Coordinates of C-alpha atoms and ligand atoms in Angstrom, one line a residue:
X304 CA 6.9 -1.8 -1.9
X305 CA 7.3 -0.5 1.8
X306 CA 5.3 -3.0 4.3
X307 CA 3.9 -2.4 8.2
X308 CA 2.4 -4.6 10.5
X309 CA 0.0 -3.5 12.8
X310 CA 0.5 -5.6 16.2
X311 CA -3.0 -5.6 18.2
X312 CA -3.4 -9.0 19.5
X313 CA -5.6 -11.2 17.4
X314 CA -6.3 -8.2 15.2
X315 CA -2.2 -8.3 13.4
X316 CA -2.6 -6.7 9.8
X317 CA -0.3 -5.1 7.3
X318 CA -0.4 -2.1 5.5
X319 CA 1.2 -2.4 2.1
X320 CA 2.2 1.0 0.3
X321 CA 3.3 0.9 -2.9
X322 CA 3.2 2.9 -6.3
X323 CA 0.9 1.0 -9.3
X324 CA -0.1 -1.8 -5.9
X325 CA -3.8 -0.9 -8.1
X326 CA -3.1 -3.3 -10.7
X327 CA -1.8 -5.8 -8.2
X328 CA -5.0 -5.7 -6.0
X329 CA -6.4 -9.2 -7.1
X330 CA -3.1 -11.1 -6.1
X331 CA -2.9 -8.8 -3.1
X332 CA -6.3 -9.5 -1.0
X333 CA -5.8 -13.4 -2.6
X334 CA -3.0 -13.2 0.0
X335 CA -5.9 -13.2 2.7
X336 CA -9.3 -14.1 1.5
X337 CA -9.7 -17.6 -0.1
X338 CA -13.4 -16.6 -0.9
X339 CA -14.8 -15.8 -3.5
X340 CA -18.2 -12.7 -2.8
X341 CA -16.6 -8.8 -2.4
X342 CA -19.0 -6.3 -1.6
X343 CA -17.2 -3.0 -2.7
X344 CA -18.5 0.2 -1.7
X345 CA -17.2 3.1 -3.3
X346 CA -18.4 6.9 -4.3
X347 CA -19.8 7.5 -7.8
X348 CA -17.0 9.8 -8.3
X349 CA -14.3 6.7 -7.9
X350 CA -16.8 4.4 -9.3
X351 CA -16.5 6.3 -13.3
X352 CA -12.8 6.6 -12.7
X353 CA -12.3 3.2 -11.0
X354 CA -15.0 0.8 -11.6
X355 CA -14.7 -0.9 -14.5
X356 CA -10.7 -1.5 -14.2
X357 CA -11.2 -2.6 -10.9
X358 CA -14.4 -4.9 -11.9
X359 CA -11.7 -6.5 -14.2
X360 CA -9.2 -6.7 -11.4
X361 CA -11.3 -8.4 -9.1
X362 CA -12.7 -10.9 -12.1
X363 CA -9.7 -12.0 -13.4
X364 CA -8.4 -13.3 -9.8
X365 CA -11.8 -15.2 -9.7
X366 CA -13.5 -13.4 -7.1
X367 CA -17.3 -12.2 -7.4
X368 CA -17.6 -8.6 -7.0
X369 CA -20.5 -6.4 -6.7
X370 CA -20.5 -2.7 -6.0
X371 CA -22.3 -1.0 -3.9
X372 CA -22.0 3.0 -5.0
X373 CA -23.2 5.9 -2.7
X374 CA -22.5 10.2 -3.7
X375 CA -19.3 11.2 -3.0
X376 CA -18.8 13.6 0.1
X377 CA -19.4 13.9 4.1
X378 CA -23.4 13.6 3.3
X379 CA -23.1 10.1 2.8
X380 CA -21.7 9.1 6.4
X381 CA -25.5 9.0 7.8
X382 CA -28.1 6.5 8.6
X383 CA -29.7 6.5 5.5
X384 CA -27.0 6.1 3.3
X385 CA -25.6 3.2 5.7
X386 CA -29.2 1.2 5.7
X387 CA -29.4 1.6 1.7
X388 CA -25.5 -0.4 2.1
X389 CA -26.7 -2.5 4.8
X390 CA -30.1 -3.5 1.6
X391 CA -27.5 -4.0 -0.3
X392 CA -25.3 -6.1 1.3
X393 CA -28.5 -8.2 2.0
X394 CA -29.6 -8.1 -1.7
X395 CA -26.5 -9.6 -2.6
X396 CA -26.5 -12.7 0.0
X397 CA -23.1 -11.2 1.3
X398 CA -22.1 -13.8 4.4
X399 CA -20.2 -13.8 7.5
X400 CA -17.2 -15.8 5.8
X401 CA -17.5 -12.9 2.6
X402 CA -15.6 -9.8 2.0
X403 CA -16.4 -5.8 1.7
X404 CA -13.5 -3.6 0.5
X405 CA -13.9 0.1 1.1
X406 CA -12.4 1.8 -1.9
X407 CA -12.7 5.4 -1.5
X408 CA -12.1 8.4 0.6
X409 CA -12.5 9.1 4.0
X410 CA -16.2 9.0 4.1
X411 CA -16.5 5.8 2.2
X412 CA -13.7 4.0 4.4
X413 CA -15.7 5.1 7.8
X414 CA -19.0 4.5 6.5
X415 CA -18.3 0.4 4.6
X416 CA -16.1 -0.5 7.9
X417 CA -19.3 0.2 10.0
X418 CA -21.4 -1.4 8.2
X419 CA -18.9 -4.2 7.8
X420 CA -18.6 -4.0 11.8
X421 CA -22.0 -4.4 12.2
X422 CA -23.9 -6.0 9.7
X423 CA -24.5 -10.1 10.7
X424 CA -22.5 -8.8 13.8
X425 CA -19.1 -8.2 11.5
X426 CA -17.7 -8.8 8.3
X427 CA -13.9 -9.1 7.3
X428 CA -13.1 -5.6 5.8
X429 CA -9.9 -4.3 3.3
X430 CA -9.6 -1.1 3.7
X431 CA -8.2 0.6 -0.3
X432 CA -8.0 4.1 0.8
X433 CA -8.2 6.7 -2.0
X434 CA -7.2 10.0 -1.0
X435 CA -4.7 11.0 1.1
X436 CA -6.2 11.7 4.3
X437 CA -7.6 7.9 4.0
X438 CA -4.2 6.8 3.3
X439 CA -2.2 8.1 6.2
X440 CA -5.1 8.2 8.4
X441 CA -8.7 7.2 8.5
X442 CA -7.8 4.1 6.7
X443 CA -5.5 2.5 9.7
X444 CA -6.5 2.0 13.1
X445 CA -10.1 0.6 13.1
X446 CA -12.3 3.9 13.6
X447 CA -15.2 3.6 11.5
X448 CA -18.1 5.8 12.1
X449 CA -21.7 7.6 10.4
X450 CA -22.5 11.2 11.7
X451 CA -25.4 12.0 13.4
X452 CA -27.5 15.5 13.2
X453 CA -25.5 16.6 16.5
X454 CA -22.0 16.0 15.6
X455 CA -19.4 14.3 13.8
X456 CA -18.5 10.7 14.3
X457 CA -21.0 10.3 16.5
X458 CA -21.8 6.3 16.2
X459 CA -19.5 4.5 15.4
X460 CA -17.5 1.3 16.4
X461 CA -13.7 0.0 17.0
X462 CA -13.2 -2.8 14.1
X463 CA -9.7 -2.9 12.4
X464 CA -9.4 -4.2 8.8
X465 CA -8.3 -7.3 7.5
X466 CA -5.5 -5.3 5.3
X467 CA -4.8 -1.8 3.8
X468 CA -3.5 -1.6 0.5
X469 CA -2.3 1.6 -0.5
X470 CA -1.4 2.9 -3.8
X471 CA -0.4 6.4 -3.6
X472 CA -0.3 6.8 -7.5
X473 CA -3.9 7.3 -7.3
X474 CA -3.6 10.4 -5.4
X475 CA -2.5 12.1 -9.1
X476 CA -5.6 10.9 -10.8
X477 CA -8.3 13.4 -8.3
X478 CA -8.4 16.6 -8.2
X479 CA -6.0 19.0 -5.8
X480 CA -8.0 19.8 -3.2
X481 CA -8.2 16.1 -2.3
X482 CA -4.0 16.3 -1.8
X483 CA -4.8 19.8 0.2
X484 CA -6.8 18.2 2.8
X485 CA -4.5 15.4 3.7
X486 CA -1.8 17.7 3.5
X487 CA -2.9 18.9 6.7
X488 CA -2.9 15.8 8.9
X489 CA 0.3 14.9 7.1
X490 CA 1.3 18.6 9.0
X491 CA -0.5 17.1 12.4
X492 CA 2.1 14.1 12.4
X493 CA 4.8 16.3 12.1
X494 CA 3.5 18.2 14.7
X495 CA 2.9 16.1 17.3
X496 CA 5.3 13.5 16.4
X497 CA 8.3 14.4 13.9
X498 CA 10.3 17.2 13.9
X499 CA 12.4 15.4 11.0
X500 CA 9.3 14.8 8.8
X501 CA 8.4 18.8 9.6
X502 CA 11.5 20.2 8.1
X503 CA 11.5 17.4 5.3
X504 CA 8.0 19.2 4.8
X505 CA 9.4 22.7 4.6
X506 CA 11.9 21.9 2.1
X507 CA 9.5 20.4 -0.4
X508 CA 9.3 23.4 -3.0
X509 CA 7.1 21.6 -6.1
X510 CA 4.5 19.4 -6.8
X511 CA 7.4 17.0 -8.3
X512 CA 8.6 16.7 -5.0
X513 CA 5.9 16.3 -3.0
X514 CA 5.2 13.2 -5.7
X515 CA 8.6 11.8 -5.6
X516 CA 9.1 11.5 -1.8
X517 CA 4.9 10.5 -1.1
X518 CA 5.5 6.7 -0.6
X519 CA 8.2 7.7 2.3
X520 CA 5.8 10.7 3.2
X521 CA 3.0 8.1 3.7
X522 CA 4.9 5.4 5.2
X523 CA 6.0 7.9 7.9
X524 CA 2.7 8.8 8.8
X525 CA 1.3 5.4 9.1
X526 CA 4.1 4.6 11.1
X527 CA 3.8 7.0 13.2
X528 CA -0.2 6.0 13.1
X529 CA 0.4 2.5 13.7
X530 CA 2.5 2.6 17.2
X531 CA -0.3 5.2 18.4
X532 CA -2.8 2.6 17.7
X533 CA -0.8 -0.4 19.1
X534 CA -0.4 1.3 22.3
X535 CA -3.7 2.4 22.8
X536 CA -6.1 0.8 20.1
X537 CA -9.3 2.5 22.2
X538 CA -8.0 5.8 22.4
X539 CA -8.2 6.5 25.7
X540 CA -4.4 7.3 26.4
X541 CA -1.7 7.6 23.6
X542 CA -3.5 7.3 20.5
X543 CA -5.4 10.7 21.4
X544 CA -2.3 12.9 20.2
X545 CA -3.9 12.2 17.0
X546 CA -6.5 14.0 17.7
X547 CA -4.5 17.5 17.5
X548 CA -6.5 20.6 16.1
X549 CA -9.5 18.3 16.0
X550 CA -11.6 19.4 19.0
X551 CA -11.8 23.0 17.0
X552 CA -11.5 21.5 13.6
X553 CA -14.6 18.7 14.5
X554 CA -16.5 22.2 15.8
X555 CA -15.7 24.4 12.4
X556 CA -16.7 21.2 10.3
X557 CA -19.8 20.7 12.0
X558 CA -20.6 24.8 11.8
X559 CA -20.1 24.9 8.5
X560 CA -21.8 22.1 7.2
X561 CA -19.1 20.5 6.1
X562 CA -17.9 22.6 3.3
X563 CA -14.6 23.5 4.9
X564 CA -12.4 20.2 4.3
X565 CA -10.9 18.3 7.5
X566 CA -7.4 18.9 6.3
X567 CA -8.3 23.3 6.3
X568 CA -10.6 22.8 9.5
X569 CA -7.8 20.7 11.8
X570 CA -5.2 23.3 10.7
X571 CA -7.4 26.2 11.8
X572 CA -7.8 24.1 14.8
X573 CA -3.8 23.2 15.4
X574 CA -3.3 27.0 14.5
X575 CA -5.7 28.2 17.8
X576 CA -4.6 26.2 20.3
X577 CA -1.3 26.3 19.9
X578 CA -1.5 30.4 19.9
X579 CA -3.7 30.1 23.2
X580 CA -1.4 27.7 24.4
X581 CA 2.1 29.5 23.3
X582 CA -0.1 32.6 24.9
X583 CA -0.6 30.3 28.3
X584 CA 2.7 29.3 28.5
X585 CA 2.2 25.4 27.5
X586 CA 3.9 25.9 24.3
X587 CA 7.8 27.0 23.1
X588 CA 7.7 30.3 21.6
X589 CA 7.3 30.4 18.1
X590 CA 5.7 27.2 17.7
X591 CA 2.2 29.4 16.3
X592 CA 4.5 30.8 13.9
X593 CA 6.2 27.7 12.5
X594 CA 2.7 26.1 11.5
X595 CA 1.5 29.5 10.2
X596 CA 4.7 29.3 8.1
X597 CA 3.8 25.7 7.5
X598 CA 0.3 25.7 6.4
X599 CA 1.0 28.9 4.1
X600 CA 3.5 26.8 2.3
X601 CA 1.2 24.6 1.2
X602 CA -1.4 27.1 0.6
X603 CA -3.9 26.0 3.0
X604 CA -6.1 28.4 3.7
X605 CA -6.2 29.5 7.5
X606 CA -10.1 29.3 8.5
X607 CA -9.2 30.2 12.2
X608 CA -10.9 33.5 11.3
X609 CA -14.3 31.2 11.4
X610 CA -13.6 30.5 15.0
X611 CA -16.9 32.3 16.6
X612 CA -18.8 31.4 19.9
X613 CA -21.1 28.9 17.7
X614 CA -18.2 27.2 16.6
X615 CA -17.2 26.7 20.4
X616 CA -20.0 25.7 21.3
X617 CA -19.8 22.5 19.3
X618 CA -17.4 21.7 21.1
X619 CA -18.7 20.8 24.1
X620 CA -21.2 18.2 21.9
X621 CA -17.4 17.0 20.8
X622 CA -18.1 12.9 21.9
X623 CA -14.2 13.2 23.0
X624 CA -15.7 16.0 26.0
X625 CA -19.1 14.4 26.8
X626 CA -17.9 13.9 30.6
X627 CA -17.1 17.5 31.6
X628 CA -13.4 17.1 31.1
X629 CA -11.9 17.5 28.2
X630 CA -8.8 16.5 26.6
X631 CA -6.7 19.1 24.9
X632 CA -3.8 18.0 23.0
X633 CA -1.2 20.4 22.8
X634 CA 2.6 20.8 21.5
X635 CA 5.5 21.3 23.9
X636 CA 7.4 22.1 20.6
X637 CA 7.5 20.6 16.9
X638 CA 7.5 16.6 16.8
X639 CA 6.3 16.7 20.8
X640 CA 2.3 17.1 21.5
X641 CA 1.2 15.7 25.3
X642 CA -2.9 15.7 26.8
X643 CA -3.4 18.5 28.9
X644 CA -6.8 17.3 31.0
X645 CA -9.2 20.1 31.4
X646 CA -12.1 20.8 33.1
X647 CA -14.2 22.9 31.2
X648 CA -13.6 26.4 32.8
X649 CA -9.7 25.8 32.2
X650 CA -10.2 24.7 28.6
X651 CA -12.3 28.1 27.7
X652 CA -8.6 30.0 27.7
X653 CA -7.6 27.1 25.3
X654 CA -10.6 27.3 23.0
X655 CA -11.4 30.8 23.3
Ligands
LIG253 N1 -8.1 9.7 13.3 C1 -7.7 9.6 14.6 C2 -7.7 8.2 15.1 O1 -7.7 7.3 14.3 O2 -7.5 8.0 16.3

């Protein structure tokens, strides 16, 4: 078991990573919440693997679950789908001094931590992320948000969890292309943060490999996650290195309704601004070519060929560049990523 406590003041949690920590979830959150009502809200996908087993889980610790189960994908982080949680939180008399866990992917972490920071004005929220990408990201750090027809993210709230429990032996139950896309912001840490983790990446040559090393692989990222958000919980200064390849990659989502995966779409977007920038001068030489050689290691596909003047002009809707400056966060080199403020004229030779 591999522990990390998030310092924000008031707000401490731990994130607990661990192999089989599944079976262990009912003595886990007893650690925390005396109570007895758990909303869950989790995708039907999780739900036929999960639900039952986890019913059980939940039961035998004495706690009252109910589940609250909405499709699986980015088309459940809207409006609709969080007012039919919001009913349902509602229908089951869940209280101020109850529980919601968010067991699931990225979508259903963003979309049962708003609703948990906003329904009766905030709800205690354990955050059990299920795929990668929820595990070493959108899981830690509070960020919970619904789309809106104009962009990704768009509403949203700061509201960081009670506890995240991870168990990265789930990740060998769903399919591949769930692994795929968190592969690519476990690339972004290295990136911006790790040169060490970014060769340790290069040398993985199997599956096996990957598997044996993802608790360390995991607890790395979070780490790295964690001090980002300590410093800078509201992302206005440090925490925004996480945000590498994600002004494009938000923009190629968004363009292509979603069916590129965040994990392909930020590594298109890491890909083109690190060329322009290399191209600019911001960059070491050779740094375009190290993630190329990175991201073809891992097979994930290079989208960067989607990058057309629609695409850019998402951008601009980006929420991170509504007040005609933008932030662009670029690598000096491998393991070292700084904000370069832009105005909008300077950022076309970034985007472009
Ligand atoms: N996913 C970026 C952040 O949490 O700031």
């Amino acid at each position: 078991m591999k522990t990390l406590r998030v310092e924000i003041p008031d707000k401490n949690y731990d994130i607990v990573i661990e192999n089989g920590l599944f079976k262990k979830l009912g003595s886990e959150i007893r650690k925390i919440y005396k109570g007895s009502k758990i909303a869950v809200v989790t995708d039907s996908n999780l739900y036929d693997l999960y639900g039952t087993e986890l019913n059980d889980i939940l039961s035998e610790e004495n706690y009252i679950p109910d589940f609250i189960v909405v499709k699986p994908g980015e088309s459940s982080k809207t409006i609709e789908t969080l007012e039919h949680v919001y009913s349902k939180l509602a229908l089951f008399n869940i209280t101020r001094s109850d529980l919601i866990i968010a067991f699931g992917g990225g979508v259903v972490g963003d979309l049962a931590g708003f609703a948990a920071a906003t329904y009766l004005r905030g709800i205690s929220c354990i955050q059990i992320p299920t795929s990668l990408l929820a595990q070493i990201d959108s899981s830690i750090g509070g960020k919970t948000a619904i789309n809106l027809k104009e962009g990704k993210n768009l509403a949203g709230s700061f509201c960081q969890p009670l506890k995240v429990l991870i168990d990265p032996e789930i990740l060998l139950s769903l399919p591949e292309k769930y692994i795929k896309d968190g592969l690519g912001e476990v690339i972004k840490y290295a990136c911006i943060k790790d040169n060490n983790l970014f060769n340790f990446l290069m040398s993985i040559n199997s599956k096996d490999v990957l598997f044996n090393n993802i608790e360390q692989v995991i607890y790395d990222c979070c780490n790295i996650k964690k001090r980002l958000v300590e410093n800078d919980e509201k992302d206005t200064g440090e925490r925004m290195l996480l945000n590498f390849g994600h002004t494009i990659g938000h923009a190629i989502e968004k363009h292509m309704n979603y069916q590129v995966s965040h994990g392909e779409a930020v590594s298109a977007g890491m890909l083109h601004i690190t060329k322009n920038s290399e191209n600019l001068g911001y960059t070491e030489a050779g740094t375009y070519e190290k993630i190329k050689n990175m991201l073809n290691h891992f097979h994930i596909d290079d989208h960067s060929n989607l990058i057309n003047q629609d695409i850019k002009k998402y951008v601009y809707l980006d929420k991170k560049n509504l007040s005609g400056e933008i932030n662009l966060i670029l690598l000096k080199k491998i393991g070292y990523a700084f904000i370069h403020k832009a105005s909008l004229a300077d950022a076309e030779k970034f985007i472009n």
